[in-house]
Amino acid sequence: MDISLEIVNVAFFVVLLTWVLLDITRGRRNGSQTGLRYRAEDRGCKFSDLVTFSANALISSFYLGFGIYEYWGGGIVSCKSIFSGMTWVFATVITVYSMNYRTHSEAKRWPLVLGFWWIFSCVFYSLSVCFYLVAHFQSYNFPHIFPKANLVDFASFPLSILLCFCAFSFVQKSNDLKHPLLEKENEIPSQESDTFTNAGIWSKVTFQWLNPLFKRGRIQKLELPHIPSVPPSEKAEYASCLLDELLTKQKMEDSSLPNSIMRAVRISLSVNGVFAGANTAASYIGPFLITNFVNYLLEKQDNSSIRHGLILALVFFVAKTLESLSQRQWYFGAHVIGVRVRAALTVLIYKKSISIKYSGPSNGKIINLINVDVERIGDFCWYIHGVWLLPLQVFLALAILYRNLGAAPSAAALLSTILVMVCNIPFANGQKRLHSKIMEAKDSRIKITSEILKSMRVLKLHSWESTFLKKLLQLRETERDWLKRYLYTCSAVAFLFWASPTLVSVTTFGVCIILNTPLTVGTVLSALATFRILQEPIYNLPELISMIMQTKVSIDRIQEFIKEDQMKLNPCHTSKTSNVMIVIGKGEYEWKRSNQNLKKPTIRITEKIKIPKGYKVAVCGCVGSGKSSLLLSILGEIPKISGPGAKVYGTKAYVPQSAWIQTGTVRENVLFGKKMNRGFYEVVLEICALDQDVKMWANGDLTVVGERGMNLSGGQKQRIQLARAVYSDSDVYILDDPFSAVDAHTGTHLHCNVLQKCLLQHLSQKTVIYATNQLEFLEAADLVLVIKDGQISQSGKYEDLIVDPNSELVRQMSAHKKSFEQVNTCQQDDSCNSRPHQVNLIEVSEEKEPFNNGNLSEKSHEEEAVTGRVKWHVYSSFVTSAYRGALVPVILLCQILFQGLQMGSNYWIAWAADKESRVSKQRLIWVFALLSGGSSIFILGRAVFLATIAIQTSQRLFLGMITSVFRAPISFFDSTPSSRILNRSSTDQSTVDMDIPYRLAGLIFALIQLISIIILMSQVAWQVFILFLVVLALSGWYQAYYITTARELARMVGIRKAPILHHFSESVTGAGTIRCFNQEDRFLKKIMALIDEYSRVAFHNYGTMEWLSVRTNFLFNLVYFLLLIILVSLPRSAIDPSLAGLAATYGLNLNVLQAWVIWNMCNVENKMISVERILQFTDIPSEAPLVIEDCRPAPEWPMAGRIELENLHVQYNPALPTILKGITCTFPEMKKIGIVGRTGSGKSTLIQALFRVVEPSGGRILIDGVDISKIGLQDLRSRLGIIPQDPTLFQGTVRTNLDPLQQHSDQEIWEVINQCGLAEIVRQDQRLLDAPVDEDGENWSVGQRQLVCLARVLLKKKKILVLDEATASIDTATDIVIQETITKETSGCTVITVAHRIPTIIDNDLVLVLDEGKVLEYDSPARLLEDSSSAFSKLVAEFLRRSSKRNC
């Protein structure tokens, strides 16, 4: 009866298992969508369900407990206890599954197979108990075939009756009429849905909650709306609030950040630790029992029972299954914790970033904090349990060795293990040091890359891109040197990892031989299996130490960042005196500087100033006097040295001098978080002269603005941010020279409307402070503050201040009058009094490319991912990048020889241990040592060659990408946010540097190991080969099903990271504006939403990998189980116990190795997306060649500087309208030509065509008779000089900014410094030409930056000079000096000036007036002024009218 009962139990076990597999398959086919499945929580978990679960769990516990009792008492466990116990455990699992995850049709009944099991069990227990009672009380002996009851049967009998009733009560008809006949199959799940949290226990164990996502990914390309939300605990808002709260409690002590992180995730870490401990314990069951199994094979007789062998096989199977499931939960849980930690830290860094703009680190460092440091801390969650698992693993291994070999060999193993670990410590310390160096080098490289990308237009116009590329490559070379040392150190660590089992095993077996400890096949194989597992902690120790060190570096960097002195911003005050809005107290303000030898603070307030409500305050002064600094000190943006500081009562609006425009629509930039008030919105657009621009753009105010407003002109950017301030309806307005970048028509329009309609009418009750270099705007002010050398030299009403003939204002006004008279002498009185010319200078086509495309939408700024599989050419390009792939066969050969020698050495010692009579102990150990040592040598070669390939490959890919980016046209940078390039240059490049080569090699090495194990097992039992074919086919099908979804998720992970970096960069740049408008909360919500989008993609990406691993692990565990059954079933004479034991030993690693193969196979493709993304940027269409050898101009070209435009047509794209329409004119040599026209008339496009930033679609440009389209770009641009509209400085020194190519002496540099009025500014710092210039030149005012750019061009002494609104941010007095300098120093040059102010071009030889891309007028200023109806005459009239205060 025992045999029959065992068969029935096994049968039910198989049936239950089959039902689960079928249900899983059906669930996946049906999508398992929330609309198709009932959850226990949805319908209420009934009491009867809990009773059913409890009954099953109790019976399972009875059998397991009784089995342990039997083993403890007699060392033998009955088959009935084993098989019945396992079947009941499985029935309990299915009960839990059914409780949590039923279809509509099954919502009121249990699975039929489960009901049959309960009924059978009830009948069996009833018979067993009845027969026992009859036999006991009636003394009747029943035949042997009748069941005999034991203690468990009696205890289970009442529970089985309860389960029988459950089975009958739930097997009833379900009312299908209550459910719809058809379900919505393609309904997109809500982004707020959280399939993980709503999943049942069984669904979480098997990752079935991902089935709907897999189904959708199988039938269509996944998009972000298809991805369910992350659990609430992983959302950025929850995670960041928790971390903030804990940090506050810690009071920012030195160790507060790591302590707070640990406390924030301690519960999740504890649960994750349970899974990690279960995995570790289960992984040692195999080596513990392998001795018993091999001894069973050795002692088995052909006619003996196989029951003991089957029990061992089943225990192996259960242990491996437990190991697999716990490992999957462990890994996934660690990744989920990492998602939470990354979200919290990213928000923490963001909050800090927008509060320390002027004293914080560079954009490059912040990008690295997010891209590298936060990622590493998140990854450390996967390693953290190694701290306590490592000693546990060593203890378990030593316990097994002690059981098999005794105390002395175990001690030898321990000492050799410690020796290997100690040897690893110097390498780990070296890794930490080298990794810190890599990070420092990477910081420098990313910082300069970010700066170069922002200034690429300037670099290309000056033909400096090659020089800056060399500078960037030098930084990369430094990084590469540290990377090379780091990877070769990693090679030494890898060698120790693979050589450690050799050292430990040779030492241990050597001690055994010396002490004459008996070695058997079982003990040897058990020891080898233990050494192999011991290899993991030996390897993990240096890796763990390295990871701890790297994580500590990252935590220290973030801790240092968040502990930096946070600026104490001026809060909004509620005025006690309703008439006073701004109070500026006595005090000093100074920017944080690296040099402490500066002579004076930035701003010094010597008298208290009160500004009443409704006052209009004008601030004027020469370049560098401190106008912008005064405004920023009122806003609280400059660190206060002394005094009470400034107080602003009420809300504030701020317009910075350097326009800050967000990526998004024009409407979003104007509204800036406020609700739409259509009437007021239209008024604001009209006031700020934006209404005509909106009409001009195809999408109106929904037109998308590019990164940093790069597709807007300077005037449009100023008008948009002015509209943003006006629309905010604030109490106090602070405007920093808002009229500098607009032309004469628009400037008048802005002045008249803003001052008359807006400031004097709508904002009559508002307080406005505006800095300006255009002194004609001073009279409208109630109070004028004159700034000189950082102090308020004069203050009062305009009429009062100009009375003093020695005042600073009078000096500046005299310069203004001089320029006014210069124009006035050229203009007749009647033309001054005439009406403004109504020429159509407003309705023109915008020259900026993106705005001509009427179909632009916000979505066009999102990065589009490549779809489908990663193409094979990506793999081939990667593999053949280094030495054309010549080292790849060498590495493969090293791996094959290593694997062969390792398996040979293991087989040798197992075989020789059983042949003591034929093999001496000395020969045994020497042959084993030689074979093992030989395998280690090949491992060393493999590691060194692999590091060499990794270094060379990463460098070639980097060079290909960065060279292609530098050769890309300007249009590429206009349409590509810099965050995309930085993402590839940082995250993707780091992946290529240190990850992908080892992932790809690890996949190949694991495949070789897997194939060798399959060959070994097939050699023992050929039937296994067929099973492997079936399992490999199923695994391949699972992988094909998985990869379509996983691939898109991996791509989305990369894509969703870029918006976070972009928002970071944009927010840091505009932090002052964000703070002034009190928009921190809105921007914080935006970054949280972006982080949640990234987290949900990453969360499900991690889950999909575990989904695949659970299924493939089970398949390979099943193969191993069947292998053991075959070995047990085969007769003793048919197998070699040594070989069979070796196969079983290697089979212990089968599931881990298979999981490693599958995981690496999928992960390699996911990681190869980084290579794919880098290769995308190696094929960017490039500009024309820098040099065309056959068409190089003469070295002295151009000698005269004559420019001829012949029927010039320019359009940015064949599909877009033409901007310049048949311009034909000649700029004579050595003449000064002024170009005027309203914003959008084509002025900038003409300059771009001259520099071939955009190629003509028709016509040509000749310079001294040379067609510029025939020569190289470097030959052209290096012979021209230009001062762009936006003054650009680079981080470095004054010398490197003036002379980036280092072609001039200090004497020459000082000459141009004196000519441009920079000498006094430069001499303020004792380091003179070596004085530092911050990133983006932030420690210089905008006017000073323009002077530096002018000096830079004058230093080049080119025959053709282009001034593109070069003095827009300079005061009138300085402007006159500069114009005189330009006139003197460029007397023999052709000078083309694009200017907003009439005095700048009134004395030019010729004036070109453009309108709608055509030549409206072209003649000398005198002749144009003779005609009072000419467009130029009207421009001059408007300037004179404004300056003489006859209008407005």
Short mmCIF file of N, CA, C and O in Angstrom, two decimals, residues 450-538:
data_model
loop_
_atom_site.label_atom_id
_atom_site.label_comp_id
_atom_site.label_asym_id
_atom_site.label_seq_id
_atom_site.Cartn_x
_atom_site.Cartn_y
_atom_site.Cartn_z
N SER A 450 29.69 70.23 -21.35
CA SER A 450 28.47 71.03 -21.20
C SER A 450 28.71 72.46 -21.64
O SER A 450 27.87 73.05 -22.35
N GLU A 451 29.84 73.02 -21.27
CA GLU A 451 30.14 74.40 -21.63
C GLU A 451 30.33 74.54 -23.14
O GLU A 451 29.85 75.49 -23.76
N ILE A 452 31.00 73.58 -23.74
CA ILE A 452 31.23 73.62 -25.19
C ILE A 452 29.92 73.52 -25.94
O ILE A 452 29.68 74.24 -26.93
N LEU A 453 29.03 72.63 -25.51
CA LEU A 453 27.76 72.45 -26.21
C LEU A 453 26.93 73.73 -26.15
O LEU A 453 26.26 74.09 -27.13
N LYS A 454 26.95 74.41 -25.00
CA LYS A 454 26.19 75.65 -24.88
C LYS A 454 26.78 76.74 -25.76
O LYS A 454 26.07 77.66 -26.17
N SER A 455 28.08 76.66 -26.05
CA SER A 455 28.76 77.72 -26.80
C SER A 455 29.16 77.27 -28.19
O SER A 455 30.03 77.90 -28.81
N MET A 456 28.56 76.21 -28.69
CA MET A 456 29.01 75.65 -29.95
C MET A 456 28.88 76.64 -31.11
O MET A 456 29.71 76.67 -32.02
N ARG A 457 27.83 77.45 -31.10
CA ARG A 457 27.66 78.43 -32.19
C ARG A 457 28.85 79.40 -32.24
O ARG A 457 29.39 79.68 -33.32
N VAL A 458 29.27 79.88 -31.07
CA VAL A 458 30.41 80.80 -31.01
C VAL A 458 31.68 80.10 -31.47
O VAL A 458 32.48 80.67 -32.23
N LEU A 459 31.88 78.87 -31.03
CA LEU A 459 33.09 78.13 -31.42
C LEU A 459 33.16 77.96 -32.92
O LEU A 459 34.24 78.10 -33.53
N LYS A 460 32.05 77.64 -33.53
CA LYS A 460 32.05 77.41 -34.98
C LYS A 460 32.24 78.72 -35.74
O LYS A 460 32.93 78.75 -36.76
N LEU A 461 31.63 79.80 -35.25
CA LEU A 461 31.80 81.09 -35.93
C LEU A 461 33.25 81.55 -35.88
O LEU A 461 33.75 82.17 -36.82
N HIS A 462 33.95 81.26 -34.79
CA HIS A 462 35.37 81.62 -34.67
C HIS A 462 36.30 80.54 -35.19
O HIS A 462 37.52 80.72 -35.16
N SER A 463 35.73 79.40 -35.61
CA SER A 463 36.53 78.25 -36.07
C SER A 463 37.46 77.76 -34.97
O SER A 463 38.62 77.42 -35.19
N TRP A 464 36.91 77.68 -33.76
CA TRP A 464 37.69 77.22 -32.61
C TRP A 464 37.33 75.79 -32.22
O TRP A 464 37.86 75.27 -31.25
N GLU A 465 36.39 75.17 -32.93
CA GLU A 465 35.93 73.86 -32.46
C GLU A 465 37.05 72.84 -32.42
O GLU A 465 37.07 71.96 -31.56
N SER A 466 38.01 72.93 -33.35
CA SER A 466 39.12 71.96 -33.35
C SER A 466 39.98 72.13 -32.10
O SER A 466 40.42 71.14 -31.49
N THR A 467 40.22 73.38 -31.71
CA THR A 467 41.03 73.63 -30.51
C THR A 467 40.34 73.12 -29.26
O THR A 467 40.96 72.48 -28.40
N PHE A 468 39.04 73.39 -29.15
CA PHE A 468 38.31 72.94 -27.97
C PHE A 468 38.12 71.42 -28.00
O PHE A 468 38.03 70.79 -26.94
N LEU A 469 38.06 70.84 -29.19
CA LEU A 469 38.00 69.38 -29.27
C LEU A 469 39.28 68.77 -28.73
O LEU A 469 39.25 67.78 -27.99
N LYS A 470 40.42 69.37 -29.07
CA LYS A 470 41.69 68.87 -28.53
C LYS A 470 41.73 68.98 -27.01
O LYS A 470 42.21 68.09 -26.31
N LYS A 471 41.20 70.10 -26.49
CA LYS A 471 41.16 70.29 -25.04
C LYS A 471 40.29 69.21 -24.39
O LYS A 471 40.65 68.63 -23.36
N LEU A 472 39.16 68.92 -25.02
CA LEU A 472 38.27 67.88 -24.49
C LEU A 472 38.92 66.51 -24.57
O LEU A 472 38.81 65.70 -23.64
N LEU A 473 39.62 66.25 -25.66
CA LEU A 473 40.28 64.94 -25.82
C LEU A 473 41.42 64.77 -24.82
O LEU A 473 41.71 63.65 -24.40
N GLN A 474 42.07 65.88 -24.46
CA GLN A 474 43.11 65.79 -23.42
C GLN A 474 42.49 65.39 -22.09
O GLN A 474 43.06 64.56 -21.36
N LEU A 475 41.34 65.95 -21.77
CA LEU A 475 40.66 65.56 -20.54
C LEU A 475 40.22 64.10 -20.61
O LEU A 475 40.30 63.36 -19.61
N ARG A 476 39.75 63.67 -21.76
CA ARG A 476 39.36 62.27 -21.93
C ARG A 476 40.59 61.36 -21.81
O ARG A 476 40.50 60.25 -21.26
N GLU A 477 41.72 61.82 -22.30
CA GLU A 477 42.93 61.01 -22.20
C GLU A 477 43.34 60.83 -20.74
O GLU A 477 43.76 59.74 -20.33
N THR A 478 43.18 61.89 -19.94
CA THR A 478 43.44 61.77 -18.49
C THR A 478 42.49 60.75 -17.87
O THR A 478 42.91 59.89 -17.08
N GLU A 479 41.22 60.87 -18.22
CA GLU A 479 40.24 59.92 -17.71
C GLU A 479 40.57 58.50 -18.17
O GLU A 479 40.45 57.54 -17.40
N ARG A 480 41.01 58.38 -19.41
CA ARG A 480 41.34 57.05 -19.96
C ARG A 480 42.54 56.43 -19.25
O ARG A 480 42.59 55.21 -19.03
N ASP A 481 43.51 57.26 -18.86
CA ASP A 481 44.67 56.73 -18.13
C ASP A 481 44.23 56.13 -16.79
O ASP A 481 44.66 55.03 -16.42
N TRP A 482 43.37 56.85 -16.07
CA TRP A 482 42.86 56.31 -14.81
C TRP A 482 41.99 55.08 -15.05
O TRP A 482 42.03 54.12 -14.27
N LEU A 483 41.21 55.11 -16.13
CA LEU A 483 40.36 53.97 -16.46
C LEU A 483 41.20 52.74 -16.77
O LEU A 483 40.87 51.62 -16.35
N LYS A 484 42.30 52.95 -17.48
CA LYS A 484 43.18 51.83 -17.82
C LYS A 484 43.75 51.18 -16.55
O LYS A 484 43.72 49.96 -16.41
N ARG A 485 44.21 52.00 -15.64
CA ARG A 485 44.74 51.45 -14.38
C ARG A 485 43.64 50.73 -13.60
O ARG A 485 43.88 49.66 -13.01
N TYR A 486 42.46 51.31 -13.62
CA TYR A 486 41.34 50.70 -12.89
C TYR A 486 40.97 49.34 -13.47
O TYR A 486 40.79 48.35 -12.73
N LEU A 487 40.88 49.25 -14.78
CA LEU A 487 40.47 47.99 -15.42
C LEU A 487 41.54 46.91 -15.27
O LEU A 487 41.22 45.73 -15.10
N TYR A 488 42.81 47.30 -15.32
CA TYR A 488 43.85 46.29 -15.11
C TYR A 488 43.88 45.83 -13.65
O TYR A 488 44.20 44.66 -13.36
N THR A 489 43.54 46.74 -12.73
CA THR A 489 43.38 46.32 -11.33
C THR A 489 42.22 45.33 -11.21
O THR A 489 42.31 44.33 -10.48
N CYS A 490 41.14 45.61 -11.93
CA CYS A 490 40.01 44.68 -11.95
C CYS A 490 40.41 43.33 -12.52
O CYS A 490 39.88 42.29 -12.11
N SER A 491 41.33 43.33 -13.47
CA SER A 491 41.82 42.07 -14.04
C SER A 491 42.53 41.24 -12.97
O SER A 491 42.35 40.01 -12.91
N ALA A 492 43.32 41.91 -12.13
CA ALA A 492 43.98 41.19 -11.04
C ALA A 492 42.96 40.62 -10.07
O ALA A 492 43.10 39.48 -9.58
N VAL A 493 41.91 41.38 -9.79
CA VAL A 493 40.86 40.90 -8.90
C VAL A 493 40.14 39.70 -9.53
O VAL A 493 39.85 38.71 -8.84
N ALA A 494 39.88 39.76 -10.83
CA ALA A 494 39.22 38.64 -11.52
C ALA A 494 40.10 37.40 -11.48
O ALA A 494 39.61 36.27 -11.30
N PHE A 495 41.40 37.58 -11.64
CA PHE A 495 42.31 36.44 -11.56
C PHE A 495 42.25 35.80 -10.17
O PHE A 495 42.17 34.57 -10.04
N LEU A 496 42.26 36.62 -9.13
CA LEU A 496 42.17 36.08 -7.78
C LEU A 496 40.84 35.36 -7.56
O LEU A 496 40.78 34.34 -6.87
N PHE A 497 39.79 35.89 -8.15
CA PHE A 497 38.48 35.27 -8.00
C PHE A 497 38.48 33.85 -8.57
O PHE A 497 38.06 32.89 -7.91
N TRP A 498 38.95 33.71 -9.79
CA TRP A 498 38.91 32.39 -10.43
C TRP A 498 40.01 31.47 -9.92
O TRP A 498 39.88 30.25 -9.99
N ALA A 499 41.10 32.07 -9.43
CA ALA A 499 42.19 31.24 -8.91
C ALA A 499 41.98 30.84 -7.46
O ALA A 499 42.64 29.91 -6.96
N SER A 500 41.07 31.52 -6.76
CA SER A 500 40.88 31.23 -5.35
C SER A 500 40.43 29.79 -5.08
O SER A 500 40.94 29.17 -4.13
N PRO A 501 39.48 29.20 -5.85
CA PRO A 501 39.16 27.80 -5.58
C PRO A 501 40.36 26.88 -5.73
O PRO A 501 40.50 25.89 -5.01
N THR A 502 41.23 27.24 -6.70
CA THR A 502 42.44 26.43 -6.89
C THR A 502 43.32 26.48 -5.65
O THR A 502 43.75 25.43 -5.13
N LEU A 503 43.59 27.67 -5.16
CA LEU A 503 44.44 27.81 -3.98
C LEU A 503 43.81 27.13 -2.76
O LEU A 503 44.48 26.36 -2.04
N VAL A 504 42.52 27.39 -2.54
CA VAL A 504 41.85 26.83 -1.37
C VAL A 504 41.79 25.31 -1.46
O VAL A 504 42.06 24.59 -0.48
N SER A 505 41.44 24.80 -2.65
CA SER A 505 41.30 23.35 -2.80
C SER A 505 42.65 22.64 -2.70
O SER A 505 42.76 21.59 -2.04
N VAL A 506 43.69 23.20 -3.34
CA VAL A 506 45.02 22.58 -3.25
C VAL A 506 45.50 22.58 -1.80
O VAL A 506 46.04 21.57 -1.30
N THR A 507 45.30 23.68 -1.09
CA THR A 507 45.71 23.76 0.31
C THR A 507 44.96 22.75 1.17
O THR A 507 45.54 22.01 1.98
N THR A 508 43.64 22.70 0.97
CA THR A 508 42.81 21.81 1.80
C THR A 508 43.15 20.34 1.54
O THR A 508 43.35 19.55 2.48
N PHE A 509 43.20 19.97 0.25
CA PHE A 509 43.50 18.56 -0.07
C PHE A 509 44.93 18.22 0.31
O PHE A 509 45.24 17.07 0.67
N GLY A 510 45.84 19.21 0.20
CA GLY A 510 47.22 18.96 0.63
C GLY A 510 47.30 18.64 2.11
O GLY A 510 48.01 17.71 2.53
N VAL A 511 46.55 19.37 2.94
CA VAL A 511 46.51 19.08 4.38
C VAL A 511 45.90 17.71 4.63
O VAL A 511 46.36 16.94 5.50
N CYS A 512 44.88 17.36 3.86
CA CYS A 512 44.27 16.03 4.01
C CYS A 512 45.28 14.92 3.75
O CYS A 512 45.33 13.91 4.46
N ILE A 513 46.08 15.12 2.72
CA ILE A 513 47.06 14.09 2.37
C ILE A 513 48.17 14.03 3.43
O ILE A 513 48.62 12.94 3.82
N ILE A 514 48.58 15.20 3.90
CA ILE A 514 49.62 15.21 4.94
C ILE A 514 49.13 14.52 6.20
O ILE A 514 49.86 13.75 6.85
N LEU A 515 47.87 14.75 6.56
CA LEU A 515 47.31 14.18 7.79
C LEU A 515 46.66 12.82 7.55
O LEU A 515 46.03 12.27 8.47
N ASN A 516 46.80 12.30 6.32
CA ASN A 516 46.20 11.01 5.97
C ASN A 516 44.68 10.99 6.21
O ASN A 516 44.10 9.96 6.59
N THR A 517 44.06 12.12 5.98
CA THR A 517 42.59 12.16 6.06
C THR A 517 42.03 11.42 4.86
O THR A 517 42.42 11.70 3.71
N PRO A 518 41.15 10.44 5.08
CA PRO A 518 40.63 9.66 3.95
C PRO A 518 39.83 10.56 2.99
O PRO A 518 38.99 11.36 3.41
N LEU A 519 40.12 10.40 1.70
CA LEU A 519 39.40 11.12 0.66
C LEU A 519 38.56 10.14 -0.13
O LEU A 519 39.11 9.17 -0.69
N THR A 520 37.27 10.38 -0.19
CA THR A 520 36.38 9.56 -1.01
C THR A 520 35.81 10.43 -2.12
O THR A 520 35.93 11.67 -2.11
N VAL A 521 35.18 9.77 -3.06
CA VAL A 521 34.58 10.51 -4.17
C VAL A 521 33.55 11.51 -3.62
O VAL A 521 33.50 12.67 -4.04
N GLY A 522 32.75 11.05 -2.67
CA GLY A 522 31.70 11.92 -2.12
C GLY A 522 32.26 13.13 -1.42
O GLY A 522 31.81 14.26 -1.63
N THR A 523 33.27 12.90 -0.55
CA THR A 523 33.83 14.03 0.20
C THR A 523 34.57 14.99 -0.72
O THR A 523 34.51 16.22 -0.53
N VAL A 524 35.28 14.45 -1.72
CA VAL A 524 36.00 15.31 -2.66
C VAL A 524 35.04 16.19 -3.44
O VAL A 524 35.22 17.41 -3.57
N LEU A 525 33.98 15.58 -3.99
CA LEU A 525 33.03 16.35 -4.80
C LEU A 525 32.26 17.35 -3.94
O LEU A 525 31.97 18.47 -4.37
N SER A 526 31.94 16.95 -2.72
CA SER A 526 31.28 17.89 -1.82
C SER A 526 32.19 19.07 -1.51
O SER A 526 31.74 20.23 -1.48
N ALA A 527 33.48 18.77 -1.29
CA ALA A 527 34.43 19.85 -1.02
C ALA A 527 34.59 20.76 -2.24
O ALA A 527 34.63 21.99 -2.12
N LEU A 528 34.65 20.15 -3.44
CA LEU A 528 34.77 20.97 -4.66
C LEU A 528 33.55 21.86 -4.85
O LEU A 528 33.67 23.03 -5.23
N ALA A 529 32.37 21.30 -4.60
CA ALA A 529 31.14 22.12 -4.70
C ALA A 529 31.15 23.24 -3.67
O ALA A 529 30.73 24.37 -3.95
N THR A 530 31.67 22.94 -2.49
CA THR A 530 31.76 23.97 -1.45
C THR A 530 32.76 25.05 -1.83
O THR A 530 32.51 26.24 -1.63
N PHE A 531 33.91 24.62 -2.38
CA PHE A 531 34.91 25.60 -2.81
C PHE A 531 34.32 26.53 -3.88
O PHE A 531 34.59 27.72 -3.91
N ARG A 532 33.50 25.93 -4.78
CA ARG A 532 32.92 26.73 -5.85
C ARG A 532 31.97 27.77 -5.27
O ARG A 532 31.89 28.89 -5.75
N ILE A 533 31.21 27.38 -4.25
CA ILE A 533 30.31 28.34 -3.62
C ILE A 533 31.11 29.33 -2.77
O ILE A 533 30.77 30.51 -2.70
N LEU A 534 32.19 28.83 -2.17
CA LEU A 534 33.05 29.71 -1.37
C LEU A 534 33.72 30.76 -2.25
O LEU A 534 34.13 31.82 -1.77
N GLN A 535 33.81 30.44 -3.54
CA GLN A 535 34.38 31.39 -4.49
C GLN A 535 33.60 32.71 -4.50
O GLN A 535 34.17 33.78 -4.67
N GLU A 536 32.28 32.61 -4.30
CA GLU A 536 31.44 33.81 -4.33
C GLU A 536 31.78 34.80 -3.22
O GLU A 536 32.02 35.98 -3.51
N PRO A 537 31.84 34.36 -1.94
CA PRO A 537 32.24 35.34 -0.92
C PRO A 537 33.66 35.84 -1.10
O PRO A 537 33.96 37.00 -0.77
N ILE A 538 34.56 34.98 -1.60
CA ILE A 538 35.93 35.43 -1.82
C ILE A 538 35.95 36.55 -2.85
O ILE A 538 36.63 37.56 -2.70
#
